[in-house]
mmCIF file of C-alpha atoms in Angstrom:
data_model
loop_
_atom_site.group_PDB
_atom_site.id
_atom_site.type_symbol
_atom_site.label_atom_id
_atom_site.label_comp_id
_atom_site.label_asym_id
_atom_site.label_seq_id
_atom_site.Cartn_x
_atom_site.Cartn_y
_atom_site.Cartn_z
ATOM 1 C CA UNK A 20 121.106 102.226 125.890
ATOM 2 C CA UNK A 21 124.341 102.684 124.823
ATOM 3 C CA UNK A 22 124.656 98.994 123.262
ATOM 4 C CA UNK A 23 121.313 99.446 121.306
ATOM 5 C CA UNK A 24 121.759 102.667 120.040
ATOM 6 C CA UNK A 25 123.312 103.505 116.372
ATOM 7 C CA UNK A 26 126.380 104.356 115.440
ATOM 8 C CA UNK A 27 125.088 108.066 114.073
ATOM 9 C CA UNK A 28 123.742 108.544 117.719
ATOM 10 C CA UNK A 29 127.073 107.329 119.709
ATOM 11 C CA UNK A 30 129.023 110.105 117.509
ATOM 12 C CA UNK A 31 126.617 112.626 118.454
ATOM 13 C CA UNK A 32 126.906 111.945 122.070
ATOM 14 C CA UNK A 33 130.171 111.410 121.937
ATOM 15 C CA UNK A 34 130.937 114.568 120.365
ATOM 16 C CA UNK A 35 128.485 116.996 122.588
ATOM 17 C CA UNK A 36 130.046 115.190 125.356
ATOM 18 C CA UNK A 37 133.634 115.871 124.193
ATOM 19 C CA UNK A 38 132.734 119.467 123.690
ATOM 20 C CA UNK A 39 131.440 120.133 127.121
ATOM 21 C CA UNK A 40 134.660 118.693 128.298
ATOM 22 C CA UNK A 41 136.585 120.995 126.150
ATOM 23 C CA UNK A 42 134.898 124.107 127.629
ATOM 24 C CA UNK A 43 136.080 123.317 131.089
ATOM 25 C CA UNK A 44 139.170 121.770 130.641
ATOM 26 C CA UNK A 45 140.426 125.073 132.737
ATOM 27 C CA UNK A 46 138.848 123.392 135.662
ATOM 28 C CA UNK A 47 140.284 119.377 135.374
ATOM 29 C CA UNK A 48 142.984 117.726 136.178
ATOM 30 C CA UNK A 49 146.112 116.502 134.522
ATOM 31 C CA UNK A 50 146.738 113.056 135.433
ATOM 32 C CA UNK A 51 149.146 112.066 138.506
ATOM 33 C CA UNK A 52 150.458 109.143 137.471
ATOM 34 C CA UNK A 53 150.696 107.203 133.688
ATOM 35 C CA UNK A 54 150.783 103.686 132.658
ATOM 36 C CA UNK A 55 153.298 103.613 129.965
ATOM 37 C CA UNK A 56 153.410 100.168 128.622
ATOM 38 C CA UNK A 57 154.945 98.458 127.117
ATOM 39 C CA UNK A 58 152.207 96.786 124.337
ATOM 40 C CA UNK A 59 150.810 93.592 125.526
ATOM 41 C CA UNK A 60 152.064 93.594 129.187
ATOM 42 C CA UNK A 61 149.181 93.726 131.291
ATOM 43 C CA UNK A 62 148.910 97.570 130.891
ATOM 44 C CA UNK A 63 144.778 97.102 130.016
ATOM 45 C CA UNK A 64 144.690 94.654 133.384
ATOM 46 C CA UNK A 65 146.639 97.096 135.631
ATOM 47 C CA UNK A 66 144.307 99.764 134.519
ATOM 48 C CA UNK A 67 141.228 98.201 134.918
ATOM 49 C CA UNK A 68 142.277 96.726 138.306
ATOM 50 C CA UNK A 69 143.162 100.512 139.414
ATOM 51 C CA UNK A 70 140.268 102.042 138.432
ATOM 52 C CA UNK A 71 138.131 99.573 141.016
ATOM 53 C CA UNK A 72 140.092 101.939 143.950
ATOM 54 C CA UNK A 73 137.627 104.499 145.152
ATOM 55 C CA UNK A 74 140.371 107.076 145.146
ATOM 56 C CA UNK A 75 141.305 106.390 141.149
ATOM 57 C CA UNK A 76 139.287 108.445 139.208
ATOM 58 C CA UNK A 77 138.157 106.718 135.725
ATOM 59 C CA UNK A 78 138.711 108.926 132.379
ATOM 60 C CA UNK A 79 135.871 111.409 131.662
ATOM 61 C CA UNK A 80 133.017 110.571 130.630
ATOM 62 C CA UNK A 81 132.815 107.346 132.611
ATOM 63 C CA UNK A 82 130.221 105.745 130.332
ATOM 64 C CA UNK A 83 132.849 105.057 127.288
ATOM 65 C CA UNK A 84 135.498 103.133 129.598
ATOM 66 C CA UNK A 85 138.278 104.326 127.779
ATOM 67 C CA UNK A 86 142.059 103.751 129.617
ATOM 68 C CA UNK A 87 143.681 106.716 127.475
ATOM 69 C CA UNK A 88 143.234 109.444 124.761
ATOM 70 C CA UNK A 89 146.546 108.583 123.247
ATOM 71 C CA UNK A 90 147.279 112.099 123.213
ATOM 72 C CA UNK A 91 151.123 112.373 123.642
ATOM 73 C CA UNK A 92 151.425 110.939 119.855
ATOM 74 C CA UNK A 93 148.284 110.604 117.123
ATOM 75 C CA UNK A 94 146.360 113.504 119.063
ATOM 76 C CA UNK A 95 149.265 115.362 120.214
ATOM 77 C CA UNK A 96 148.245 118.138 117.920
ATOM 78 C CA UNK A 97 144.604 118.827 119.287
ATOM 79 C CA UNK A 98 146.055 120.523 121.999
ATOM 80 C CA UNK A 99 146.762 120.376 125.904
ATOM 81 C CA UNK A 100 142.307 121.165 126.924
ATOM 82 C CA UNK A 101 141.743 118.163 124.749
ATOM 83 C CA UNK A 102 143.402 116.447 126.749
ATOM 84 C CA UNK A 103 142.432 117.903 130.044
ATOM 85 C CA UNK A 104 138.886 117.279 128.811
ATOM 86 C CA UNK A 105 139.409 113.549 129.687
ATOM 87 C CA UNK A 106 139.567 113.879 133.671
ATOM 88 C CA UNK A 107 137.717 114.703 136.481
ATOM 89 C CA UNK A 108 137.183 118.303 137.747
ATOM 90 C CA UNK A 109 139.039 119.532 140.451
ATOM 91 C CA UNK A 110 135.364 120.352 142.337
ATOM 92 C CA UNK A 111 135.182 116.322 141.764
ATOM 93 C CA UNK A 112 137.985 115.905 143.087
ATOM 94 C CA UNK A 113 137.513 118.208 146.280
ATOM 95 C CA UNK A 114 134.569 116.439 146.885
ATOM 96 C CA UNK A 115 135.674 113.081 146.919
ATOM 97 C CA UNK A 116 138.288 114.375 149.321
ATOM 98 C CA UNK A 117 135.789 116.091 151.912
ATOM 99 C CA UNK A 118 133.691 112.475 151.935
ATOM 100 C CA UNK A 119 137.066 110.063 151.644
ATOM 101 C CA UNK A 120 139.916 112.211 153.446
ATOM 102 C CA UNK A 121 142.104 111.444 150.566
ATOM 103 C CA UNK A 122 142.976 113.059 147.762
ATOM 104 C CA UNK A 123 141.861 110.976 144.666
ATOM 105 C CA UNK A 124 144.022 110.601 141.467
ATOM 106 C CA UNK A 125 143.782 110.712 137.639
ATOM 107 C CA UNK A 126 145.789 108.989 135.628
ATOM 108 C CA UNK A 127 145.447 107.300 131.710
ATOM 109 C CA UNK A 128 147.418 103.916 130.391
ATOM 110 C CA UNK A 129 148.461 103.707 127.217
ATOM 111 C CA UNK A 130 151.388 101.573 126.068
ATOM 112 C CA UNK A 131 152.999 103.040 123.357
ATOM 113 C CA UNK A 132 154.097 106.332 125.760
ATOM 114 C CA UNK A 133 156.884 104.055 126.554
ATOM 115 C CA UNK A 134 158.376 103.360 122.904
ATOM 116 C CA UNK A 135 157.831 106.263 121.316
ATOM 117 C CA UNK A 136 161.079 108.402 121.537
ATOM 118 C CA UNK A 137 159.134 112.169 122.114
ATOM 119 C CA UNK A 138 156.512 111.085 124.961
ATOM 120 C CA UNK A 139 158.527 111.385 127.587
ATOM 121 C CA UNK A 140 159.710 115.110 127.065
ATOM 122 C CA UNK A 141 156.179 116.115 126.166
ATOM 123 C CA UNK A 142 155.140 114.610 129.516
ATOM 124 C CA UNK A 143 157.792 115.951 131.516
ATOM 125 C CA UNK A 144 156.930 119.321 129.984
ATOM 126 C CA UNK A 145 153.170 119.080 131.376
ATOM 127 C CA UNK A 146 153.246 117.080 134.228
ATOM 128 C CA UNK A 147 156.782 117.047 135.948
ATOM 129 C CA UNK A 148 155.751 115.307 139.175
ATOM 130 C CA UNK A 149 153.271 112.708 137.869
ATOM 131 C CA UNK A 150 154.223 109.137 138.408
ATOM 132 C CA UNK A 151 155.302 106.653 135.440
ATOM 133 C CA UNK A 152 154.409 102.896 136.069
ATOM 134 C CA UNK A 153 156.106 100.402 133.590
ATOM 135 C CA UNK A 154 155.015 97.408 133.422
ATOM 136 C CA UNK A 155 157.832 95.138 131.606
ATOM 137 C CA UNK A 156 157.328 91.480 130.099
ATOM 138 C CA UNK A 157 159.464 88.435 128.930
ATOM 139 C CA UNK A 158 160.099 90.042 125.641
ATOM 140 C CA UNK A 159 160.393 86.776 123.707
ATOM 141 C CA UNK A 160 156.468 86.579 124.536
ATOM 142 C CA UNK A 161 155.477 89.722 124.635
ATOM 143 C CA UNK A 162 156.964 90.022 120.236
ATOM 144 C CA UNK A 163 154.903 86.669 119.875
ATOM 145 C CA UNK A 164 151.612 88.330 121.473
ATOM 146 C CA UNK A 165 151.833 91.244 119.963
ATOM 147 C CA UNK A 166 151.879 89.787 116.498
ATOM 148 C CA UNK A 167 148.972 87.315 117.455
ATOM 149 C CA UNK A 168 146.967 91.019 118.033
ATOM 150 C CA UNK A 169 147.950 92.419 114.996
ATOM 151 C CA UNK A 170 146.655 89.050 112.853
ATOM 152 C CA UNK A 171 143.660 88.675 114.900
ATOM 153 C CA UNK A 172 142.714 92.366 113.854
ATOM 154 C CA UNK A 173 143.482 91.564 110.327
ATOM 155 C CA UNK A 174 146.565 94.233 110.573
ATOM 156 C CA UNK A 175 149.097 91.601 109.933
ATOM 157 C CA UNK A 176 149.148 89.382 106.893
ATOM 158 C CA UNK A 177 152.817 87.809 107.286
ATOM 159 C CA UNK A 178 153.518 85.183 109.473
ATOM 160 C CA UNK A 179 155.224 85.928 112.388
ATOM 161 C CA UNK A 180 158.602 84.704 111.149
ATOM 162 C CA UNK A 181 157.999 86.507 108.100
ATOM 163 C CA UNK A 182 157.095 90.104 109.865
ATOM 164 C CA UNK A 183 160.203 89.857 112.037
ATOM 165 C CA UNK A 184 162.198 89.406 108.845
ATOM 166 C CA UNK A 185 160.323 92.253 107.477
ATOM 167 C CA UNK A 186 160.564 94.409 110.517
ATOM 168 C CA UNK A 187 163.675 96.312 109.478
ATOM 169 C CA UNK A 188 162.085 97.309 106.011
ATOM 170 C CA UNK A 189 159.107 98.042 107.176
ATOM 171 C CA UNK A 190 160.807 100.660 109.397
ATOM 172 C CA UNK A 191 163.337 102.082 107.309
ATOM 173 C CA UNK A 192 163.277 106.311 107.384
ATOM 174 C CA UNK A 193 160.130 106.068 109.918
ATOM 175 C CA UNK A 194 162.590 107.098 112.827
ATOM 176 C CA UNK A 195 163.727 110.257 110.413
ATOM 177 C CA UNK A 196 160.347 111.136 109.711
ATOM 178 C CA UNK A 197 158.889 111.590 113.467
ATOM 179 C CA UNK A 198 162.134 113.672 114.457
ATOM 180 C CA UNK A 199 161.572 115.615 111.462
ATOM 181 C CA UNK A 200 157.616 116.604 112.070
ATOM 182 C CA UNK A 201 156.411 116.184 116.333
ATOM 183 C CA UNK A 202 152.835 115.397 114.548
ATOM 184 C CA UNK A 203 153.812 112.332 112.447
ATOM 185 C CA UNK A 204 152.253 109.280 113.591
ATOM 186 C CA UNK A 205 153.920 105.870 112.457
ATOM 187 C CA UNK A 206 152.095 102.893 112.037
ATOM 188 C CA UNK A 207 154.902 101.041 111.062
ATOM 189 C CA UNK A 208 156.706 102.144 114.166
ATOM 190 C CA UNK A 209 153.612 101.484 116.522
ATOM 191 C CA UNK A 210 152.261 97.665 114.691
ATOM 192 C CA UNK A 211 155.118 96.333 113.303
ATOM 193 C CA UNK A 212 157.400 96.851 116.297
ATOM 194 C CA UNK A 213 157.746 93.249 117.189
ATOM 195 C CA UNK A 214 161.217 92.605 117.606
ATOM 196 C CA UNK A 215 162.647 96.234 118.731
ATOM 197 C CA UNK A 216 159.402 97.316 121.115
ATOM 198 C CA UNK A 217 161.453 94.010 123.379
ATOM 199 C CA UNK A 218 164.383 95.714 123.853
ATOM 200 C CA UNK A 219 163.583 97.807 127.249
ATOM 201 C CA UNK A 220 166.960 99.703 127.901
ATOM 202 C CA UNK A 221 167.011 102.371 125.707
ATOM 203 C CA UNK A 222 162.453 103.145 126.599
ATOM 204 C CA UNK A 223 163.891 102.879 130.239
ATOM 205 C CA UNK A 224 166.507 104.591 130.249
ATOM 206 C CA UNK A 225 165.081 107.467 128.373
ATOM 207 C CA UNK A 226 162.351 108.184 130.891
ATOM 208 C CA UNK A 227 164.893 107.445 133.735
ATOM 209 C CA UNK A 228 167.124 110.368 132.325
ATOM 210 C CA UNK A 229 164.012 112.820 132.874
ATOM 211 C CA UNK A 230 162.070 111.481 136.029
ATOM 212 C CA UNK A 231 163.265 110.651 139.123
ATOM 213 C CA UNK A 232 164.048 107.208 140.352
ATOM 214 C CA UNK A 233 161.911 107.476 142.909
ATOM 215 C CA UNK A 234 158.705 108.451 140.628
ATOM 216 C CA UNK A 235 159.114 105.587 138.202
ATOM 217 C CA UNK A 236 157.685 102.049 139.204
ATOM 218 C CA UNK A 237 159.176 99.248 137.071
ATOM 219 C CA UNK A 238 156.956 96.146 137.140
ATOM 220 C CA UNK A 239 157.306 92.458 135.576
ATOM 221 C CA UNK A 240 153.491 91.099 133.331
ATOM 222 C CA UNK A 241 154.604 87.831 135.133
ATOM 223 C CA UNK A 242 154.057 88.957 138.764
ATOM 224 C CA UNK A 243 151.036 90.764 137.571
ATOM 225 C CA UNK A 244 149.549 87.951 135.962
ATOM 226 C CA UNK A 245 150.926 85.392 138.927
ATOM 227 C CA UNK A 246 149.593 87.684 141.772
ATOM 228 C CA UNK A 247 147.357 90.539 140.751
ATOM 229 C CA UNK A 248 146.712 91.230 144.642
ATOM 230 C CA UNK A 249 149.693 91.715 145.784
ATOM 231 C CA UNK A 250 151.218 93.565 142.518
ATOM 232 C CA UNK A 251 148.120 95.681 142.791
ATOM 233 C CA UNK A 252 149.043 96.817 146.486
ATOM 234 C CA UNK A 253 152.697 97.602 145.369
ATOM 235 C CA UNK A 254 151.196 99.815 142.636
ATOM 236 C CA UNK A 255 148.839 101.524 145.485
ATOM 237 C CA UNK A 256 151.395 101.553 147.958
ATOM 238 C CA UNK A 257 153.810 103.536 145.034
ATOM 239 C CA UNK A 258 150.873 105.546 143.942
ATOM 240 C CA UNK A 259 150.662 106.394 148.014
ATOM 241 C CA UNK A 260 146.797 105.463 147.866
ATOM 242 C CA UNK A 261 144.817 104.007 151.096
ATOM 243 C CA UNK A 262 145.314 99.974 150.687
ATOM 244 C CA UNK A 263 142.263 98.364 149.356
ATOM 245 C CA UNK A 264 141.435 94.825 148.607
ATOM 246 C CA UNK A 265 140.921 94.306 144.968
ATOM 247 C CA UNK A 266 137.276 92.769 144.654
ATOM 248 C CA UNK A 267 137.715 91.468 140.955
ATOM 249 C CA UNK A 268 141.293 90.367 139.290
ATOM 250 C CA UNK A 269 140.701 89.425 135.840
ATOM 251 C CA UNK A 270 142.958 89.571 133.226
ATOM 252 C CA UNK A 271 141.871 91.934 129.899
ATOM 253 C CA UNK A 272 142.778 91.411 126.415
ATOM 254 C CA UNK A 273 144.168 87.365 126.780
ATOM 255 C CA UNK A 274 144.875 86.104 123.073
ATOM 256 C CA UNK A 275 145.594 82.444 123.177
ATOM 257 C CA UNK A 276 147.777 81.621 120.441
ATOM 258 C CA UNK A 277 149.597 78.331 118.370
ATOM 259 C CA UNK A 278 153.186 77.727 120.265
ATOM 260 C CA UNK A 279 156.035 79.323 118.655
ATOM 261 C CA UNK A 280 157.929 77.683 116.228
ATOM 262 C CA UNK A 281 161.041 76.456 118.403
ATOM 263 C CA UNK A 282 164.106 77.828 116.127
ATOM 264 C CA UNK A 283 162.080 80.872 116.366
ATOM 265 C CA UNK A 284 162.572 81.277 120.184
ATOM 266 C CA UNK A 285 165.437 79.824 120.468
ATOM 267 C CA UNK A 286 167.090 83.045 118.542
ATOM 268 C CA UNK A 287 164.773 85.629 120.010
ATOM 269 C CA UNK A 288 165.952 83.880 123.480
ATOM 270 C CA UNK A 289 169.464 84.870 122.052
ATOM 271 C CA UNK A 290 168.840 88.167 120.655
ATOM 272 C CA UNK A 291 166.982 89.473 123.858
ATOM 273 C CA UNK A 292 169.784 87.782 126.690
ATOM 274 C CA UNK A 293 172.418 91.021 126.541
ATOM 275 C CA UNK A 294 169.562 93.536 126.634
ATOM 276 C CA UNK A 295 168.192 92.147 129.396
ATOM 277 C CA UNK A 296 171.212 91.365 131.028
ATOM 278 C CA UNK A 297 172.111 95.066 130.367
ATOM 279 C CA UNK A 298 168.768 96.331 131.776
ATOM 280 C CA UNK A 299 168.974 94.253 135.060
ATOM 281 C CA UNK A 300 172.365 95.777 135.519
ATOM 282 C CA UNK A 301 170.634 99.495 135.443
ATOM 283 C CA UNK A 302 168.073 98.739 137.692
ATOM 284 C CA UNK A 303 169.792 96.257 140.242
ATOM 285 C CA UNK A 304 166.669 94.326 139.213
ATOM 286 C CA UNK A 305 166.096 90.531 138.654
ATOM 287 C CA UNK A 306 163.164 89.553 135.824
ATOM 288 C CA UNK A 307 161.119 86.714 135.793
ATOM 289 C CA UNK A 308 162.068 85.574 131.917
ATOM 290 C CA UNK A 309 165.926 85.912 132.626
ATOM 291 C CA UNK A 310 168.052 82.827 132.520
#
């Protein structure tokens, strides 16, 4: 029904269904653990392969399939039992607990958590233990697929050469402007983001400086993509869930795209090297793009 029915009649639902939520957001759960990004690393996948675990509850109401609420930025202002409105109840909870003997979790993914400079305070500030799962790709690609998103959704009308010349302009005063006002949401800072979104130190090391080392889970797309079985039992194991054989690994939101123009790489290849030479360094950690 909820393919067939109009778009007047989704709202409605949607809405009475959002408002029930709201009025017993005293009784749900704030998530355990987050999927922070970053944008077009296999953040959809990894959610959509968690939520297949028994013990993983999916975001409330089950029937819209939604990974996140994107609260800690563009809805940050509707308040924290808006956003406890989007998990299960803790009676839920209790009784998938007497059935299973485990506890199950909540959680939401959404990748710009990890780029945008105030998330990770506002999170810490809620949810102090939850558990942060990054999931990090070659950044040369992951510029080049996130532009190919942004033209396929008609958001980008440069090419990508041209939009990572523009990328400077196009962000000029947008870092002033969210550290002047906590509810200003930048587009240009969340689309346009080719370029900078790839360099992972500073995200990293901004969530590291809050969390403990031990609650952050630092993943590369590549081994994800490569192996989805056995990343998805390192993220279970870290999550400390029962292990589970994933029943269906298929990737979410592929966008095949034209190969990059080769000067094009060749500098990004450049540009990216000392970053991620500098964020293997912090983390003792080898990367799959690195060369």
């Amino acid at each position: 029904m909820k393919d067939v029915s109009p778009r007047w009649a989704k709202d409605m639902a949607n809405a009475a269904t959002r408002a029930y939520a709201v009025q017993t957001a005293s009784q749900r759960h704030l998530p355990d653990f987050l999927i922070i990004g970053t944008k077009r690393g296999g953040t959809t996948s990894l959610w959509n392969y968690l939520v297949q675990h028994p013990m993983v509850m999916p975001m409330y109401p089950e029937s819209r399939e939604i990974k996140s609420p994107w609260y800690f930025y563009v809805n940050y202002a509707k308040g924290d039992a808006w956003y406890r409105s989007h998990f299960a109840t803790e009676a839920q909870l209790d009784r998938l607990e007497k059935k299973y003997g485990v506890r199950p979790l909540t959680g939401e993914a959404c990748p710009y958590y990890m780029y945008y400079p105030p998330v990770a305070q506002r999170v810490l500030d809620r949810m102090p233990n939850t558990k942060i799962i990054m999931t990090l790709r070659d950044p040369v690609k992951r510029a080049y697929s996130h532009y190919w998103e942004r033209a396929n959704q008609g958001g980008e009308p440069l090419t990508f050469d041209e939009a990572l010349a523009a990328e400077a302009d196009r962000m000029l005063g947008e870092h002033e402007k969210m550290a002047a006002d906590p509810y200003y949401y930048s587009e240009a800072h969340d689309y346009h983001s080719y370029r900078d979104r790839g360099v992972y130190l500073p995200q990293v090391e901004r969530w590291l400086g809050l969390f403990p080392r031990e609650n952050i889970l630092i993943i590369a797309a590549e081994d994800l993509y490569r192996d989805e079985r056995a990343t998805f039992s390192r993220v279970i194991d870290f999550l400390g869930l029962p292990a589970w054989e994933l029943p269906k690994a298929e990737r979410h939101n592929y966008i095949p795209a034209p190969p990059m123009n080769p000067e094009t790489k060749a500098e990004l290849t450049e540009f990216y090297r000392p970053h991620n030479r500098a964020l293997s360094e912090l983390l003792e950690q080898t990367f799959p793009w690195e060369s």
